[in-house]
GROMACS .gro file of N, CA and C in nm:
model
  531
    1MET      N    1  -4.684   2.507  -7.579
    1MET     CA    2  -4.753   2.619  -7.637
    1MET      C    3  -4.842   2.688  -7.533
    2THR      N    4  -4.909   2.606  -7.452
    2THR     CA    5  -4.996   2.663  -7.349
    2THR      C    6  -4.914   2.739  -7.245
    3ALA      N    7  -4.799   2.685  -7.208
    3ALA     CA    8  -4.714   2.753  -7.109
    3ALA      C    9  -4.664   2.886  -7.163
    4ALA      N   10  -4.624   2.890  -7.290
    4ALA     CA   11  -4.578   3.016  -7.349
    4ALA      C   12  -4.690   3.119  -7.353
    5THR      N   13  -4.809   3.076  -7.392
    5THR     CA   14  -4.924   3.166  -7.396
    5THR      C   15  -4.958   3.215  -7.256
    6LEU      N   16  -4.953   3.125  -7.159
    6LEU     CA   17  -4.980   3.161  -7.020
    6LEU      C   18  -4.879   3.265  -6.971
    7LEU      N   19  -4.752   3.242  -7.001
    7LEU     CA   20  -4.649   3.335  -6.954
    7LEU      C   21  -4.664   3.473  -7.015
    8VAL      N   22  -4.683   3.479  -7.144
    8VAL     CA   23  -4.693   3.609  -7.211
    8VAL      C   24  -4.818   3.684  -7.164
    9THR      N   25  -4.927   3.612  -7.149
    9THR     CA   26  -5.053   3.676  -7.114
    9THR      C   27  -5.056   3.722  -6.968
   10PHE      N   28  -5.010   3.637  -6.878
   10PHE     CA   29  -5.026   3.666  -6.736
   10PHE      C   30  -4.899   3.709  -6.664
   11MET      N   31  -4.786   3.716  -6.735
   11MET     CA   32  -4.661   3.759  -6.674
   11MET      C   33  -4.672   3.899  -6.611
   12PRO      N   34  -4.726   3.999  -6.681
   12PRO     CA   35  -4.735   4.131  -6.618
   12PRO      C   36  -4.824   4.132  -6.493
   13LEU      N   37  -4.932   4.058  -6.497
   13LEU     CA   38  -5.022   4.050  -6.382
   13LEU      C   39  -4.951   3.987  -6.262
   14TYR      N   40  -4.876   3.880  -6.286
   14TYR     CA   41  -4.801   3.813  -6.180
   14TYR      C   42  -4.693   3.905  -6.123
   15TYR      N   43  -4.619   3.972  -6.210
   15TYR     CA   44  -4.514   4.063  -6.164
   15TYR      C   45  -4.572   4.174  -6.076
   16HIS      N   46  -4.686   4.229  -6.118
   16HIS     CA   47  -4.743   4.343  -6.047
   16HIS      C   48  -4.817   4.301  -5.919
   17LYS      N   49  -4.903   4.201  -5.929
   17LYS     CA   50  -4.988   4.164  -5.816
   17LYS      C   51  -4.919   4.074  -5.713
   18VAL      N   52  -4.839   3.979  -5.760
   18VAL     CA   53  -4.778   3.883  -5.668
   18VAL      C   54  -4.638   3.927  -5.625
   19LEU      N   55  -4.557   3.968  -5.722
   19LEU     CA   56  -4.420   4.008  -5.690
   19LEU      C   57  -4.410   4.155  -5.648
   20HIS      N   58  -4.519   4.229  -5.658
   20HIS     CA   59  -4.532   4.367  -5.610
   20HIS      C   60  -4.436   4.466  -5.676
   21PHE      N   61  -4.412   4.449  -5.806
   21PHE     CA   62  -4.338   4.550  -5.880
   21PHE      C   63  -4.434   4.660  -5.921
   22ASP      N   64  -4.383   4.784  -5.931
   22ASP     CA   65  -4.470   4.892  -5.977
   22ASP      C   66  -4.499   4.873  -6.126
   23VAL      N   67  -4.590   4.953  -6.179
   23VAL     CA   68  -4.636   4.935  -6.316
   23VAL      C   69  -4.522   4.956  -6.416
   24PHE      N   70  -4.439   5.057  -6.395
   24PHE     CA   71  -4.328   5.083  -6.486
   24PHE      C   72  -4.230   4.966  -6.489
   25THR      N   73  -4.189   4.919  -6.372
   25THR     CA   74  -4.095   4.807  -6.363
   25THR      C   75  -4.156   4.681  -6.423
   26THR      N   76  -4.284   4.660  -6.396
   26THR     CA   77  -4.354   4.545  -6.454
   26THR      C   78  -4.349   4.549  -6.606
   27GLY      N   79  -4.373   4.665  -6.663
   27GLY     CA   80  -4.369   4.680  -6.809
   27GLY      C   81  -4.231   4.652  -6.866
   28ILE      N   82  -4.129   4.707  -6.802
   28ILE     CA   83  -3.992   4.687  -6.849
   28ILE      C   84  -3.953   4.540  -6.840
   29LEU      N   85  -3.977   4.478  -6.725
   29LEU     CA   86  -3.939   4.337  -6.706
   29LEU      C   87  -4.015   4.244  -6.800
   30SER      N   88  -4.144   4.270  -6.818
   30SER     CA   89  -4.225   4.187  -6.908
   30SER      C   90  -4.178   4.200  -7.052
   31THR      N   91  -4.149   4.322  -7.093
   31THR     CA   92  -4.104   4.345  -7.230
   31THR      C   93  -3.968   4.281  -7.253
   32PHE      N   94  -3.876   4.301  -7.160
   32PHE     CA   95  -3.742   4.245  -7.175
   32PHE      C   96  -3.746   4.093  -7.182
   33THR      N   97  -3.824   4.032  -7.095
   33THR     CA   98  -3.836   3.886  -7.094
   33THR      C   99  -3.893   3.835  -7.226
   34THR      N  100  -3.994   3.903  -7.276
   34THR     CA  101  -4.058   3.861  -7.401
   34THR      C  102  -3.966   3.882  -7.521
   35LEU      N  103  -3.891   3.992  -7.521
   35LEU     CA  104  -3.801   4.020  -7.633
   35LEU      C  105  -3.682   3.924  -7.638
   36LEU      N  106  -3.644   3.866  -7.526
   36LEU     CA  107  -3.534   3.769  -7.525
   36LEU      C  108  -3.566   3.645  -7.608
   37HIS      N  109  -3.694   3.617  -7.623
   37HIS     CA  110  -3.739   3.498  -7.695
   37HIS      C  111  -3.691   3.499  -7.841
   38VAL      N  112  -3.696   3.615  -7.905
   38VAL     CA  113  -3.665   3.624  -8.048
   38VAL      C  114  -3.519   3.592  -8.080
   39PRO      N  115  -3.420   3.657  -8.016
   39PRO     CA  116  -3.282   3.621  -8.051
   39PRO      C  117  -3.246   3.477  -8.012
   40ILE      N  118  -3.300   3.429  -7.902
   40ILE     CA  119  -3.270   3.291  -7.862
   40ILE      C  120  -3.328   3.193  -7.962
   41LYS      N  121  -3.447   3.219  -8.010
   41LYS     CA  122  -3.508   3.132  -8.112
   41LYS      C  123  -3.423   3.133  -8.239
   42SER      N  124  -3.378   3.251  -8.281
   42SER     CA  125  -3.296   3.262  -8.402
   42SER      C  126  -3.161   3.192  -8.385
   43ILE      N  127  -3.097   3.215  -8.273
   43ILE     CA  128  -2.966   3.155  -8.249
   43ILE      C  129  -2.977   3.003  -8.237
   44SER      N  130  -3.074   2.956  -8.162
   44SER     CA  131  -3.087   2.810  -8.146
   44SER      C  132  -3.127   2.743  -8.276
   45GLY      N  133  -3.211   2.810  -8.356
   45GLY     CA  134  -3.248   2.755  -8.486
   45GLY      C  135  -3.129   2.746  -8.580
   46SER      N  136  -3.049   2.853  -8.585
   46SER     CA  137  -2.930   2.852  -8.670
   46SER      C  138  -2.829   2.748  -8.623
   47PHE      N  139  -2.812   2.739  -8.492
   47PHE     CA  140  -2.719   2.640  -8.437
   47PHE      C  141  -2.766   2.499  -8.469
   48CYS      N  142  -2.895   2.475  -8.454
   48CYS     CA  143  -2.950   2.342  -8.482
   48CYS      C  144  -2.934   2.307  -8.631
   49ASP      N  145  -2.956   2.405  -8.718
   49ASP     CA  146  -2.939   2.382  -8.862
   49ASP      C  147  -2.793   2.354  -8.898
   50SER      N  148  -2.700   2.414  -8.824
   50SER     CA  149  -2.558   2.395  -8.856
   50SER      C  150  -2.508   2.255  -8.818
   51LEU      N  151  -2.581   2.185  -8.736
   51LEU     CA  152  -2.543   2.050  -8.695
   51LEU      C  153  -2.597   1.948  -8.795
   52SER      N  154  -2.547   1.956  -8.917
   52SER     CA  155  -2.600   1.870  -9.024
   52SER      C  156  -2.562   1.723  -9.008
   53TRP      N  157  -2.463   1.693  -8.927
   53TRP     CA  158  -2.419   1.555  -8.907
   53TRP      C  159  -2.507   1.480  -8.808
   54ILE      N  160  -2.595   1.552  -8.738
   54ILE     CA  161  -2.688   1.487  -8.644
   54ILE      C  162  -2.819   1.461  -8.717
   55PRO      N  163  -2.875   1.340  -8.706
   55PRO     CA  164  -3.003   1.312  -8.773
   55PRO      C  165  -3.114   1.406  -8.724
   56LEU      N  166  -3.206   1.435  -8.814
   56LEU     CA  167  -3.312   1.531  -8.787
   56LEU      C  168  -3.395   1.493  -8.665
   57HIS      N  169  -3.431   1.366  -8.654
   57HIS     CA  170  -3.516   1.327  -8.541
   57HIS      C  171  -3.444   1.341  -8.407
   58VAL      N  172  -3.313   1.324  -8.406
   58VAL     CA  173  -3.235   1.342  -8.283
   58VAL      C  174  -3.232   1.489  -8.244
   59LYS      N  175  -3.214   1.577  -8.345
   59LYS     CA  176  -3.215   1.721  -8.317
   59LYS      C  177  -3.349   1.765  -8.262
   60VAL      N  178  -3.457   1.715  -8.321
   60VAL     CA  179  -3.591   1.751  -8.275
   60VAL      C  180  -3.611   1.705  -8.131
   61GLN      N  181  -3.570   1.581  -8.100
   61GLN     CA  182  -3.586   1.529  -7.964
   61GLN      C  183  -3.503   1.609  -7.863
   62ALA      N  184  -3.380   1.643  -7.898
   62ALA     CA  185  -3.294   1.718  -7.806
   62ALA      C  186  -3.350   1.858  -7.780
   63CYS      N  187  -3.389   1.925  -7.887
   63CYS     CA  188  -3.443   2.060  -7.871
   63CYS      C  189  -3.576   2.058  -7.797
   64ASN      N  190  -3.659   1.958  -7.823
   64ASN     CA  191  -3.786   1.948  -7.752
   64ASN      C  192  -3.766   1.915  -7.605
   65PHE      N  193  -3.662   1.838  -7.572
   65PHE     CA  194  -3.634   1.813  -7.431
   65PHE      C  195  -3.603   1.943  -7.359
   66ILE      N  196  -3.521   2.027  -7.421
   66ILE     CA  197  -3.487   2.156  -7.360
   66ILE      C  198  -3.611   2.245  -7.354
   67ALA      N  199  -3.683   2.254  -7.466
   67ALA     CA  200  -3.797   2.345  -7.475
   67ALA      C  201  -3.915   2.301  -7.391
   68VAL      N  202  -3.931   2.172  -7.370
   68VAL     CA  203  -4.047   2.122  -7.296
   68VAL      C  204  -4.007   2.074  -7.156
   69GLY      N  205  -3.910   1.986  -7.148
   69GLY     CA  206  -3.872   1.928  -7.019
   69GLY      C  207  -3.811   2.027  -6.923
   70PHE      N  208  -3.711   2.102  -6.969
   70PHE     CA  209  -3.646   2.199  -6.882
   70PHE      C  210  -3.741   2.313  -6.847
   71ALA      N  211  -3.822   2.354  -6.944
   71ALA     CA  212  -3.922   2.458  -6.917
   71ALA      C  213  -4.022   2.410  -6.812
   72GLY      N  214  -4.058   2.283  -6.817
   72GLY     CA  215  -4.150   2.227  -6.718
   72GLY      C  216  -4.092   2.228  -6.578
   73ILE      N  217  -3.966   2.192  -6.567
   73ILE     CA  218  -3.899   2.192  -6.437
   73ILE      C  219  -3.894   2.334  -6.380
   74CYS      N  220  -3.861   2.431  -6.465
   74CYS     CA  221  -3.855   2.570  -6.420
   74CYS      C  222  -3.994   2.623  -6.386
   75CYS      N  223  -4.096   2.579  -6.457
   75CYS     CA  224  -4.234   2.618  -6.427
   75CYS      C  225  -4.273   2.565  -6.288
   76LEU      N  226  -4.236   2.442  -6.259
   76LEU     CA  227  -4.260   2.387  -6.125
   76LEU      C  228  -4.187   2.470  -6.019
   77MET      N  229  -4.066   2.514  -6.051
   77MET     CA  230  -3.988   2.594  -5.956
   77MET      C  231  -4.055   2.729  -5.930
   78ILE      N  232  -4.119   2.788  -6.031
   78ILE     CA  233  -4.191   2.914  -6.009
   78ILE      C  234  -4.300   2.892  -5.905
   79GLY      N  235  -4.370   2.780  -5.917
   79GLY     CA  236  -4.475   2.750  -5.820
   79GLY      C  237  -4.420   2.728  -5.680
   80ILE      N  238  -4.302   2.668  -5.671
   80ILE     CA  239  -4.242   2.641  -5.540
   80ILE      C  240  -4.187   2.769  -5.478
   81VAL      N  241  -4.119   2.849  -5.558
   81VAL     CA  242  -4.053   2.969  -5.508
   81VAL      C  243  -4.154   3.075  -5.465
   82LYS      N  244  -4.260   3.090  -5.540
   82LYS     CA  245  -4.364   3.191  -5.516
   82LYS      C  246  -4.301   3.329  -5.508
   83ALA      N  247  -4.337   3.406  -5.407
   83ALA     CA  248  -4.291   3.544  -5.397
   83ALA      C  249  -4.187   3.558  -5.286
   84THR      N  250  -4.073   3.497  -5.305
   84THR     CA  251  -3.967   3.507  -5.204
   84THR      C  252  -3.872   3.621  -5.238
   85GLY      N  253  -3.813   3.676  -5.137
   85GLY     CA  254  -3.712   3.780  -5.157
   85GLY      C  255  -3.768   3.903  -5.225
   86ASP      N  256  -3.688   3.960  -5.313
   86ASP     CA  257  -3.727   4.083  -5.380
   86ASP      C  258  -3.804   4.058  -5.510
   87GLY      N  259  -3.828   3.934  -5.546
   87GLY     CA  260  -3.906   3.902  -5.665
   87GLY      C  261  -3.824   3.878  -5.789
   88TYR      N  262  -3.697   3.914  -5.788
   88TYR     CA  263  -3.617   3.899  -5.909
   88TYR      C  264  -3.583   3.754  -5.941
   89PHE      N  265  -3.583   3.666  -5.841
   89PHE     CA  266  -3.562   3.525  -5.871
   89PHE      C  267  -3.681   3.470  -5.949
   90GLY      N  268  -3.802   3.512  -5.913
   90GLY     CA  269  -3.921   3.474  -5.988
   90GLY      C  270  -3.916   3.526  -6.131
   91VAL      N  271  -3.871   3.650  -6.148
   91VAL     CA  272  -3.858   3.707  -6.282
   91VAL      C  273  -3.755   3.628  -6.362
   92THR      N  274  -3.646   3.590  -6.298
   92THR     CA  275  -3.543   3.510  -6.365
   92THR      C  276  -3.599   3.376  -6.410
   93LEU      N  277  -3.678   3.311  -6.324
   93LEU     CA  278  -3.738   3.183  -6.363
   93LEU      C  279  -3.835   3.200  -6.479
   94PHE      N  280  -3.914   3.307  -6.477
   94PHE     CA  281  -4.002   3.335  -6.591
   94PHE      C  282  -3.921   3.348  -6.718
   95GLY      N  283  -3.810   3.423  -6.710
   95GLY     CA  284  -3.724   3.441  -6.827
   95GLY      C  285  -3.664   3.311  -6.875
   96VAL      N  286  -3.621   3.227  -6.781
   96VAL     CA  287  -3.563   3.098  -6.818
   96VAL      C  288  -3.666   3.010  -6.887
   97VAL      N  289  -3.788   3.006  -6.832
   97VAL     CA  290  -3.894   2.925  -6.895
   97VAL      C  291  -3.922   2.975  -7.036
   98TYR      N  292  -3.940   3.106  -7.048
   98TYR     CA  293  -3.977   3.161  -7.179
   98TYR      C  294  -3.864   3.147  -7.280
   99CYS      N  295  -3.740   3.158  -7.234
   99CYS     CA  296  -3.627   3.144  -7.326
   99CYS      C  297  -3.601   2.998  -7.363
  100THR      N  298  -3.621   2.906  -7.269
  100THR     CA  299  -3.602   2.765  -7.306
  100THR      C  300  -3.711   2.717  -7.401
  101ILE      N  301  -3.830   2.775  -7.390
  101ILE     CA  302  -3.935   2.741  -7.485
  101ILE      C  303  -3.893   2.782  -7.626
  102ALA      N  304  -3.810   2.885  -7.636
  102ALA     CA  305  -3.763   2.931  -7.767
  102ALA      C  306  -3.668   2.833  -7.833
  103VAL      N  307  -3.615   2.738  -7.759
  103VAL     CA  308  -3.517   2.644  -7.813
  103VAL      C  309  -3.585   2.530  -7.889
  104ASN      N  310  -3.712   2.545  -7.921
  104ASN     CA  311  -3.779   2.439  -7.998
  104ASN      C  312  -3.725   2.432  -8.140
  105SER      N  313  -3.642   2.526  -8.178
  105SER     CA  314  -3.567   2.526  -8.305
  105SER      C  315  -3.653   2.499  -8.427
  106GLY      N  316  -3.758   2.573  -8.437
  106GLY     CA  317  -3.839   2.566  -8.557
  106GLY      C  318  -3.911   2.435  -8.574
  107HIS      N  319  -3.990   2.396  -8.474
  107HIS     CA  320  -4.060   2.268  -8.483
  107HIS      C  321  -4.151   2.262  -8.605
  108SER      N  322  -4.199   2.377  -8.650
  108SER     CA  323  -4.282   2.378  -8.771
  108SER      C  324  -4.200   2.333  -8.892
  109LYS      N  325  -4.081   2.393  -8.905
  109LYS     CA  326  -3.996   2.361  -9.019
  109LYS      C  327  -3.948   2.216  -9.014
  110THR      N  328  -3.900   2.174  -8.897
  110THR     CA  329  -3.849   2.037  -8.889
  110THR      C  330  -3.960   1.935  -8.901
  111GLY      N  331  -4.077   1.969  -8.847
  111GLY     CA  332  -4.191   1.878  -8.862
  111GLY      C  333  -4.231   1.860  -9.007
  112LYS      N  334  -4.231   1.971  -9.081
  112LYS     CA  335  -4.265   1.963  -9.223
  112LYS      C  336  -4.158   1.887  -9.302
  113MET      N  337  -4.031   1.911  -9.267
  113MET     CA  338  -3.924   1.841  -9.339
  113MET      C  339  -3.927   1.692  -9.310
  114ALA      N  340  -3.955   1.656  -9.185
  114ALA     CA  341  -3.955   1.515  -9.148
  114ALA      C  342  -4.074   1.441  -9.207
  115SER      N  343  -4.185   1.510  -9.225
  115SER     CA  344  -4.306   1.441  -9.273
  115SER      C  345  -4.320   1.442  -9.425
  116ARG      N  346  -4.242   1.526  -9.491
  116ARG     CA  347  -4.242   1.535  -9.637
  116ARG      C  348  -4.382   1.552  -9.697
  117GLN      N  349  -4.442   1.445  -9.751
  117GLN     CA  350  -4.567   1.462  -9.825
  117GLN      C  351  -4.685   1.495  -9.733
  118TYR      N  352  -4.668   1.481  -9.602
  118TYR     CA  353  -4.776   1.514  -9.509
  118TYR      C  354  -4.755   1.650  -9.444
  119ALA      N  355  -4.673   1.734  -9.503
  119ALA     CA  356  -4.638   1.863  -9.444
  119ALA      C  357  -4.761   1.951  -9.421
  120HIS      N  358  -4.857   1.946  -9.512
  120HIS     CA  359  -4.978   2.028  -9.495
  120HIS      C  360  -5.056   1.984  -9.371
  121PHE      N  361  -5.058   1.855  -9.345
  121PHE     CA  362  -5.128   1.803  -9.227
  121PHE      C  363  -5.054   1.843  -9.099
  122VAL      N  364  -4.922   1.833  -9.101
  122VAL     CA  365  -4.842   1.872  -8.985
  122VAL      C  366  -4.861   2.021  -8.956
  123SER      N  367  -4.859   2.102  -9.060
  123SER     CA  368  -4.877   2.246  -9.044
  123SER      C  369  -5.014   2.279  -8.983
  124SER      N  370  -5.117   2.215  -9.033
  124SER     CA  371  -5.251   2.243  -8.979
  124SER      C  372  -5.264   2.193  -8.835
  125THR      N  373  -5.200   2.083  -8.802
  125THR     CA  374  -5.204   2.032  -8.665
  125THR      C  375  -5.134   2.128  -8.569
  126ILE      N  376  -5.021   2.182  -8.611
  126ILE     CA  377  -4.949   2.278  -8.528
  126ILE      C  378  -5.035   2.401  -8.504
  127HIS      N  379  -5.103   2.448  -8.606
  127HIS     CA  380  -5.190   2.565  -8.589
  127HIS      C  381  -5.311   2.534  -8.502
  128ASP      N  382  -5.362   2.412  -8.510
  128ASP     CA  383  -5.471   2.372  -8.421
  128ASP      C  384  -5.425   2.372  -8.275
  129ILE      N  385  -5.303   2.326  -8.253
  129ILE     CA  386  -5.248   2.325  -8.117
  129ILE      C  387  -5.232   2.468  -8.065
  130LYS      N  388  -5.188   2.560  -8.152
  130LYS     CA  389  -5.176   2.700  -8.112
  130LYS      C  390  -5.312   2.757  -8.073
  131CYS      N  391  -5.415   2.723  -8.149
  131CYS     CA  392  -5.551   2.770  -8.116
  131CYS      C  393  -5.599   2.713  -7.984
  132ALA      N  394  -5.571   2.586  -7.961
  132ALA     CA  395  -5.610   2.524  -7.834
  132ALA      C  396  -5.538   2.589  -7.716
  133ALA      N  397  -5.412   2.628  -7.737
  133ALA     CA  398  -5.336   2.694  -7.631
  133ALA      C  399  -5.395   2.829  -7.594
  134LEU      N  400  -5.454   2.897  -7.692
  134LEU     CA  401  -5.516   3.027  -7.664
  134LEU      C  402  -5.638   3.013  -7.574
  135VAL      N  403  -5.696   2.895  -7.569
  135VAL     CA  404  -5.809   2.868  -7.479
  135VAL      C  405  -5.759   2.805  -7.348
  136ALA      N  406  -5.665   2.712  -7.358
  136ALA     CA  407  -5.619   2.637  -7.240
  136ALA      C  408  -5.543   2.724  -7.140
  137ALA      N  409  -5.464   2.819  -7.187
  137ALA     CA  410  -5.385   2.902  -7.095
  137ALA      C  411  -5.473   2.985  -7.003
  138PRO      N  412  -5.567   3.064  -7.057
  138PRO     CA  413  -5.654   3.139  -6.965
  138PRO      C  414  -5.745   3.048  -6.882
  139ALA      N  415  -5.781   2.933  -6.937
  139ALA     CA  416  -5.866   2.841  -6.861
  139ALA      C  417  -5.792   2.785  -6.741
  140SER      N  418  -5.664   2.751  -6.758
  140SER     CA  419  -5.586   2.699  -6.645
  140SER      C  420  -5.567   2.807  -6.539
  141TRP      N  421  -5.554   2.931  -6.581
  141TRP     CA  422  -5.543   3.041  -6.486
  141TRP      C  423  -5.676   3.062  -6.412
  142ALA      N  424  -5.785   3.066  -6.487
  142ALA     CA  425  -5.917   3.090  -6.427
  142ALA      C  426  -5.960   2.976  -6.334
  143MET      N  427  -5.910   2.857  -6.360
  143MET     CA  428  -5.947   2.742  -6.279
  143MET      C  429  -5.892   2.755  -6.136
  144PHE      N  430  -5.776   2.818  -6.120
  144PHE     CA  431  -5.711   2.820  -5.990
  144PHE      C  432  -5.707   2.957  -5.922
  145VAL      N  433  -5.702   3.065  -6.000
  145VAL     CA  434  -5.679   3.197  -5.941
  145VAL      C  435  -5.810   3.273  -5.927
  146GLN      N  436  -5.850   3.296  -5.803
  146GLN     CA  437  -5.965   3.382  -5.775
  146GLN      C  438  -5.919   3.514  -5.712
  147ASP      N  439  -5.812   3.507  -5.635
  147ASP     CA  440  -5.756   3.624  -5.568
  147ASP      C  441  -5.618   3.650  -5.630
  148GLU      N  442  -5.609   3.750  -5.717
  148GLU     CA  443  -5.487   3.772  -5.795
  148GLU      C  444  -5.359   3.790  -5.713
  149PRO      N  445  -5.361   3.859  -5.599
  149PRO     CA  446  -5.236   3.873  -5.522
  149PRO      C  447  -5.193   3.747  -5.445
  150ASP      N  448  -5.275   3.644  -5.443
  150ASP     CA  449  -5.245   3.523  -5.365
  150ASP      C  450  -5.146   3.433  -5.441
  151ALA      N  451  -5.023   3.429  -5.393
  151ALA     CA  452  -4.918   3.351  -5.459
  151ALA      C  453  -4.947   3.202  -5.455
  152ALA      N  454  -5.015   3.156  -5.352
  152ALA     CA  455  -5.047   3.012  -5.341
  152ALA      C  456  -5.140   2.968  -5.454
  153GLU      N  457  -5.238   3.051  -5.488
  153GLU     CA  458  -5.329   3.016  -5.598
  153GLU      C  459  -5.254   3.012  -5.731
  154TRP      N  460  -5.165   3.107  -5.750
  154TRP     CA  461  -5.085   3.110  -5.873
  154TRP      C  462  -4.996   2.987  -5.883
  155SER      N  463  -4.947   2.940  -5.768
  155SER     CA  464  -4.855   2.826  -5.772
  155SER      C  465  -4.922   2.703  -5.832
  156TYR      N  466  -5.053   2.687  -5.811
  156TYR     CA  467  -5.123   2.573  -5.870
  156TYR      C  468  -5.123   2.579  -6.023
  157VAL      N  469  -5.131   2.699  -6.077
  157VAL     CA  470  -5.125   2.716  -6.223
  157VAL      C  471  -4.989   2.669  -6.274
  158PHE      N  472  -4.883   2.708  -6.204
  158PHE     CA  473  -4.749   2.669  -6.246
  158PHE      C  474  -4.722   2.522  -6.222
  159TYR      N  475  -4.778   2.466  -6.114
  159TYR     CA  476  -4.765   2.322  -6.092
  159TYR      C  477  -4.830   2.245  -6.206
  160LEU      N  478  -4.950   2.286  -6.245
  160LEU     CA  479  -5.022   2.218  -6.353
  160LEU      C  480  -4.943   2.224  -6.483
  161ASN      N  481  -4.900   2.344  -6.521
  161ASN     CA  482  -4.826   2.359  -6.647
  161ASN      C  483  -4.690   2.291  -6.641
  162GLY      N  484  -4.621   2.303  -6.529
  162GLY     CA  485  -4.492   2.237  -6.514
  162GLY      C  486  -4.503   2.086  -6.519
  163ALA      N  487  -4.605   2.033  -6.451
  163ALA     CA  488  -4.624   1.887  -6.452
  163ALA      C  489  -4.660   1.838  -6.592
  164MET      N  490  -4.744   1.913  -6.662
  164MET     CA  491  -4.780   1.872  -6.798
  164MET      C  492  -4.659   1.876  -6.891
  165LEU      N  493  -4.580   1.981  -6.883
  165LEU     CA  494  -4.461   1.991  -6.968
  165LEU      C  495  -4.362   1.880  -6.938
  166THR      N  496  -4.340   1.854  -6.810
  166THR     CA  497  -4.246   1.749  -6.772
  166THR      C  498  -4.295   1.612  -6.816
  167ALA      N  499  -4.424   1.585  -6.795
  167ALA     CA  500  -4.481   1.456  -6.835
  167ALA      C  501  -4.474   1.437  -6.986
  168ILE      N  502  -4.503   1.542  -7.061
  168ILE     CA  503  -4.495   1.534  -7.207
  168ILE      C  504  -4.352   1.506  -7.251
  169SER      N  505  -4.256   1.571  -7.186
  169SER     CA  506  -4.116   1.549  -7.221
  169SER      C  507  -4.074   1.405  -7.195
  170VAL      N  508  -4.116   1.350  -7.082
  170VAL     CA  509  -4.082   1.212  -7.048
  170VAL      C  510  -4.150   1.115  -7.145
  171LEU      N  511  -4.279   1.137  -7.171
  171LEU     CA  512  -4.352   1.049  -7.263
  171LEU      C  513  -4.292   1.054  -7.404
  172GLN      N  514  -4.251   1.172  -7.446
  172GLN     CA  515  -4.192   1.185  -7.580
  172GLN      C  516  -4.060   1.110  -7.588
  173LYS      N  517  -3.985   1.112  -7.480
  173LYS     CA  518  -3.855   1.045  -7.478
  173LYS      C  519  -3.869   0.894  -7.494
  174TYR      N  520  -3.974   0.836  -7.438
  174TYR     CA  521  -3.989   0.691  -7.437
  174TYR      C  522  -4.095   0.639  -7.533
  175LYS      N  523  -4.141   0.723  -7.623
  175LYS     CA  524  -4.242   0.676  -7.719
  175LYS      C  525  -4.178   0.584  -7.822
  176LYS      N  526  -4.256   0.500  -7.879
  176LYS     CA  527  -4.207   0.407  -7.983
  176LYS      C  528  -4.225   0.473  -8.120
  177GLY      N  529  -4.132   0.444  -8.210
  177GLY     CA  530  -4.145   0.489  -8.347
  177GLY      C  531  -4.080   0.614  -8.381
   0.00000   0.00000   0.00000
């Protein structure tokens, strides 16, 4: 959630200041990347629902691996790649991260279905996490970036978010219960 909030909030700033796109191109690329999230979320959710022969917890784990683990690896790659070439590889990585985050396939719905009588608690916890992400994303940016055009400072933000996403994915895979 924090990575998605970070990407949506600071993507235009990164495109313009670090990748040196003009304002018009920055707007188009940011909008296109953000709009890709909606159809991918719908398609992955419908696809996940159509796999009725797979147990619910397995579907949640598989989708969360893609949405968290793969997004974390790509986030780390954004930090490594920085501002190389014409900048479109960085834009592609941003798009991949944001689109893989969309593959969470309705974690709210599946969480409520899996918890049954505790659905209200699961729903409130998810909303609490969303609220925390609204604070954590700008805080992680402010912690590392003092000079906006400096790609090295931005890379620390992506290292932090990528490492957290990857660690969470690994821990989730090996948790008990």
